[in-house]
Amino acid sequence: MAASTIEITIKRQDGPDAPSRWEEFSIPYRPNMNVISALMEVRRQPVMKNGTRTTPPVWEANCLEEVCGACSMIINGKVRQACSALVDQLAQPIRLEPMTKFPLIRDLMVDRHRMFDALKRVRAWVPIDGTYNLGPGPRVDPNVQGVAYSLARCMTCGCCLEACPQVSDHSEFIGPAAIGQAVLKNLHPSGPLTKEERTAELMGVGGIVDCGNAQNCVIVCPKEVPLTRAIGDMGRQATKKFFRDLFRR
Ligand code: SF4
Ligand code: SF4
Ligand code: FES
């Protein structure tokens, strides 16, 4: 007989310094639910399996189609997006935990600020002057476009940092996502304008040499961003810059 309920266990924490606890819920089964719709059901009726009323759980979500990266969490031990995690494909009880490599805000919601700071560090933008019409952009080789597109799929979701053994509270490692975006921006026709600063940033503390090449990042990336290829590519760009700087002295 088909199950009539969905069993969910959620790691709860009221704030960054509050103690954590596990809460169990049993919600009515509906076909084709994802973890976000299951969480919404819990929020609608926040009563635990033992009958005790609790506070509605907190999480972050936005696009609901695996594009924004906001709903990343650990689902049954694997970091992924809650909006694309289909209940019918998950073992129960479904165990939900927040990512651990980011400061916790509340329950399943974390602060991914360090990723956006990392993008600022590597100047992950295209410098353009918006004060006048620049005309059509330069032509880009379709092969370069292909590589650029694979890198541009990154949605800053944090899965790769969560999986990376080199990322922790104690390490300054910038993480694989920002390295991929630095490679992407270096590939852009305007890349050479800021390539030196971008590459220099990744040659310093917390940069490319902190990658231990464990390759966990590329395995968990939901967008199949070629992270290890990007890290290797940036390593070569950094080596070239090192020798250029050496001979310029
Ligand atoms: S590289 Fe992949 S795993 Fe890392 S933040 Fe971007 S989309 Fe997420
Ligand atoms: S290759 Fe390994 S150490 Fe390097 S960024 Fe990826 S997970 Fe981290
Ligand atoms: S809500 Fe945007 S990726 Fe899940």
Coordinates of C-alpha atoms and ligand atoms in Angstrom, one line a residue:
M1 CA 0.0 0.0 0.0
A2 CA 1.3 3.5 -0.9
A3 CA 2.5 5.6 2.1
S4 CA 0.0 8.2 3.3
T5 CA 2.6 10.3 5.1
I6 CA 6.0 11.8 4.6
E7 CA 8.4 11.5 7.5
I8 CA 10.8 14.4 7.9
T9 CA 13.5 15.1 10.5
I10 CA 14.8 18.7 10.6
K11 CA 17.8 20.0 12.5
R12 CA 16.6 23.1 14.2
Q13 CA 18.6 26.0 15.8
D14 CA 16.9 29.2 16.8
G15 CA 20.0 31.4 16.1
P16 CA 23.8 31.3 15.6
D17 CA 24.5 30.8 19.3
A18 CA 21.5 28.7 20.3
P19 CA 21.8 25.0 20.9
S20 CA 20.7 22.7 18.0
R21 CA 18.0 20.0 18.3
W22 CA 16.3 17.5 16.0
E23 CA 12.5 17.7 15.4
E24 CA 10.5 15.0 13.7
F25 CA 7.4 15.7 11.5
S26 CA 4.9 13.5 9.7
I27 CA 3.0 15.3 6.9
P28 CA 0.3 14.1 4.5
Y29 CA 1.7 12.5 1.3
R30 CA 1.0 14.2 -2.0
P31 CA 2.6 13.0 -5.2
N32 CA 5.4 15.0 -6.9
M33 CA 6.3 17.1 -3.8
N34 CA 9.8 18.5 -3.5
V35 CA 11.6 19.3 -0.2
I36 CA 10.5 22.9 -0.4
S37 CA 6.8 22.0 -0.7
A38 CA 7.3 19.5 2.2
L39 CA 8.8 22.2 4.3
M40 CA 6.0 24.6 3.4
E41 CA 3.5 21.9 4.7
V42 CA 5.5 21.7 7.9
R43 CA 5.5 25.5 8.2
R44 CA 1.7 25.6 7.7
Q45 CA 1.1 23.2 10.6
P46 CA 4.3 23.2 12.8
V47 CA 3.3 20.3 15.0
M48 CA 5.9 17.6 15.7
K49 CA 5.2 13.9 15.4
N50 CA 4.8 13.7 19.2
G51 CA 2.1 16.3 19.1
T52 CA 4.1 19.2 20.5
R53 CA 3.7 22.5 18.7
T54 CA 6.9 24.2 17.6
T55 CA 8.0 27.2 15.6
P56 CA 7.8 27.2 11.8
P57 CA 11.1 26.1 10.3
V58 CA 13.2 28.7 8.5
W59 CA 14.9 28.1 5.1
E60 CA 15.9 30.1 2.1
A61 CA 14.5 29.7 -1.4
N62 CA 13.8 31.8 -4.4
C63 CA 13.6 30.5 -8.0
L64 CA 12.3 27.0 -7.2
E65 CA 13.9 25.8 -10.4
E66 CA 17.5 25.2 -9.4
V67 CA 18.8 28.5 -10.8
C68 CA 19.3 30.8 -7.8
G69 CA 21.2 28.5 -5.5
A70 CA 19.5 29.8 -2.4
C71 CA 18.0 26.6 -1.1
S72 CA 21.1 24.5 -0.7
M73 CA 21.0 22.3 2.3
I74 CA 22.1 18.8 3.4
I75 CA 19.4 16.3 2.4
N76 CA 19.9 12.7 3.6
G77 CA 23.6 13.5 4.1
K78 CA 24.2 15.0 0.6
V79 CA 24.5 18.7 -0.1
R80 CA 22.0 19.8 -2.9
Q81 CA 19.1 22.1 -3.7
A82 CA 15.9 21.5 -1.8
C83 CA 13.7 22.7 -4.7
S84 CA 15.0 20.0 -7.0
A85 CA 15.1 17.2 -4.4
L86 CA 11.9 15.2 -5.1
V87 CA 10.3 13.5 -2.1
D88 CA 9.3 10.4 -4.2
Q89 CA 13.0 9.8 -4.8
L90 CA 14.3 10.2 -1.2
A91 CA 14.6 7.6 1.5
Q92 CA 12.5 8.4 4.6
P93 CA 12.7 9.9 7.1
I94 CA 14.1 12.7 5.0
R95 CA 16.8 14.3 7.1
L96 CA 17.4 18.0 6.6
E97 CA 20.4 19.9 7.9
P98 CA 21.9 23.3 7.1
M99 CA 25.2 23.5 5.3
T100 CA 28.1 23.5 7.8
K101 CA 30.7 25.7 6.0
F102 CA 28.7 28.9 6.3
P103 CA 27.6 30.8 9.4
L104 CA 24.2 29.6 10.5
I105 CA 21.4 32.2 10.6
R106 CA 18.5 30.0 11.7
D107 CA 17.4 26.4 11.2
L108 CA 18.3 25.6 7.5
M109 CA 19.3 29.1 6.5
V110 CA 22.9 30.0 6.3
D111 CA 24.8 33.1 5.4
R112 CA 26.6 32.6 2.0
H113 CA 28.3 36.0 2.2
R114 CA 31.8 34.6 2.0
M115 CA 31.1 33.5 -1.6
F116 CA 30.0 36.9 -2.7
D117 CA 33.0 38.4 -0.9
A118 CA 35.2 35.9 -2.8
L119 CA 33.7 37.1 -6.1
K120 CA 34.6 40.7 -5.1
R121 CA 38.2 39.6 -4.3
V122 CA 38.7 38.1 -7.8
R123 CA 36.9 41.1 -9.5
A124 CA 34.3 38.7 -11.0
W125 CA 32.7 41.2 -13.2
V126 CA 33.1 42.6 -16.7
P127 CA 34.3 46.3 -16.5
I128 CA 32.2 48.3 -18.9
D129 CA 31.5 52.0 -19.1
G130 CA 27.7 52.4 -19.1
T131 CA 27.8 56.2 -19.8
Y132 CA 27.6 55.8 -23.5
N133 CA 26.7 53.2 -26.2
L134 CA 29.7 50.8 -26.6
G135 CA 28.3 49.3 -29.7
P136 CA 28.3 45.5 -30.4
G137 CA 30.6 43.5 -28.3
P138 CA 33.7 41.7 -29.9
R139 CA 33.2 38.3 -31.6
V140 CA 34.1 35.4 -29.4
D141 CA 35.3 32.1 -30.7
P142 CA 32.6 29.4 -30.3
N143 CA 35.0 27.1 -28.5
V144 CA 35.7 29.9 -26.0
Q145 CA 32.0 30.5 -25.7
G146 CA 31.4 26.8 -24.9
V147 CA 34.0 26.9 -22.0
A148 CA 32.6 30.3 -20.8
Y149 CA 29.1 28.9 -20.8
S150 CA 30.0 25.9 -18.7
L151 CA 31.6 28.2 -16.1
A152 CA 28.8 30.8 -16.3
R153 CA 26.3 28.2 -15.1
C154 CA 27.6 28.7 -11.5
M155 CA 24.7 29.9 -9.2
T156 CA 26.8 30.5 -6.1
C157 CA 24.9 27.8 -4.3
G158 CA 27.8 26.8 -2.0
C159 CA 27.7 23.0 -2.6
C160 CA 31.3 23.0 -3.7
L161 CA 32.5 24.8 -0.7
E162 CA 30.5 22.6 1.6
A163 CA 32.1 19.5 0.0
C164 CA 35.7 20.9 -0.1
P165 CA 37.9 19.6 2.7
Q166 CA 40.1 22.7 2.4
V167 CA 37.2 25.1 3.2
S168 CA 36.7 25.5 7.0
D169 CA 36.4 28.1 9.7
H170 CA 40.1 28.0 10.1
S171 CA 41.2 28.2 6.5
E172 CA 41.3 31.3 4.3
F173 CA 40.9 29.2 1.1
I174 CA 38.7 31.2 -1.3
G175 CA 37.0 28.0 -2.5
P176 CA 36.5 26.5 -6.0
A177 CA 33.5 28.6 -7.2
A178 CA 35.4 31.9 -7.2
I179 CA 38.3 30.3 -9.0
G180 CA 35.9 29.2 -11.7
Q181 CA 34.5 32.7 -12.0
A182 CA 38.0 34.2 -12.2
V183 CA 38.8 31.9 -15.1
L184 CA 35.5 32.9 -16.7
K185 CA 36.2 36.6 -16.4
N186 CA 39.8 36.1 -17.7
L187 CA 38.3 34.5 -20.8
H188 CA 36.1 37.4 -21.6
P189 CA 37.4 39.9 -24.2
S190 CA 37.7 42.5 -21.5
G191 CA 39.5 40.0 -19.3
P192 CA 43.0 41.2 -20.0
L193 CA 42.1 44.6 -18.5
T194 CA 41.9 43.1 -15.0
K195 CA 43.5 39.7 -15.4
E196 CA 46.7 40.6 -13.6
E197 CA 44.8 41.7 -10.4
R198 CA 42.5 38.7 -10.6
T199 CA 45.3 36.2 -11.0
A200 CA 47.4 38.0 -8.3
E201 CA 44.6 37.7 -5.8
L202 CA 44.6 33.9 -6.4
M203 CA 48.4 33.7 -6.0
G204 CA 48.2 35.0 -2.4
V205 CA 47.0 33.7 0.9
G206 CA 43.9 31.5 0.5
G207 CA 44.4 31.2 -3.2
I208 CA 45.0 28.5 -5.7
V209 CA 47.8 26.7 -3.7
D210 CA 45.4 25.9 -0.9
C211 CA 43.4 23.5 -3.2
G212 CA 44.3 20.0 -2.2
N213 CA 43.0 18.6 -5.4
A214 CA 40.5 16.3 -3.6
Q215 CA 38.0 16.9 -6.5
N216 CA 35.0 16.7 -4.2
C217 CA 33.8 20.1 -5.6
V218 CA 33.3 18.9 -9.1
I219 CA 31.4 15.8 -8.0
V220 CA 28.8 17.7 -6.0
C221 CA 28.3 20.7 -8.3
P222 CA 24.7 20.6 -9.5
K223 CA 25.5 22.7 -12.6
E224 CA 28.4 20.5 -13.7
V225 CA 30.8 23.5 -13.6
P226 CA 34.2 22.1 -14.7
L227 CA 35.8 23.2 -11.4
T228 CA 38.9 21.1 -11.4
R229 CA 39.7 22.0 -15.0
A230 CA 39.2 25.7 -14.0
I231 CA 41.5 25.2 -11.0
G232 CA 44.2 23.6 -13.2
D233 CA 43.8 26.4 -15.7
M234 CA 44.1 29.1 -13.1
G235 CA 47.2 27.3 -11.7
R236 CA 48.8 27.6 -15.1
Q237 CA 47.9 31.3 -15.4
A238 CA 49.4 31.9 -12.0
T239 CA 52.6 30.1 -12.9
K240 CA 52.9 32.2 -16.1
K241 CA 52.3 35.4 -14.1
F242 CA 54.9 34.3 -11.5
F243 CA 57.6 34.0 -14.2
R244 CA 56.5 37.2 -16.0
D245 CA 56.8 39.1 -12.7
L246 CA 60.1 37.5 -12.0
F247 CA 61.7 38.6 -15.3
R248 CA 60.1 42.0 -15.1
R249 CA 62.1 42.8 -12.0
Ligands
SF4_1 S1 30.5 25.9 -8.8 FE1 28.7 24.6 -8.7 S2 28.6 23.9 -6.6 FE2 30.0 25.6 -6.7 S3 28.7 27.4 -6.2 FE3 28.8 27.2 -8.4 S4 27.0 26.0 -9.0 FE4 27.3 25.7 -6.8
SF4_2 S1 39.7 20.1 -5.9 FE1 39.3 19.5 -3.8 S2 40.5 20.9 -2.5 FE2 40.4 21.8 -4.6 S3 38.6 23.1 -4.5 FE3 37.9 21.1 -5.2 S4 37.2 20.0 -3.4 FE4 38.5 21.7 -2.7
FES3 S1 15.1 27.9 -4.9 FE1 16.6 28.6 -6.3 S2 17.8 26.9 -6.5 FE2 16.3 26.1 -5.2

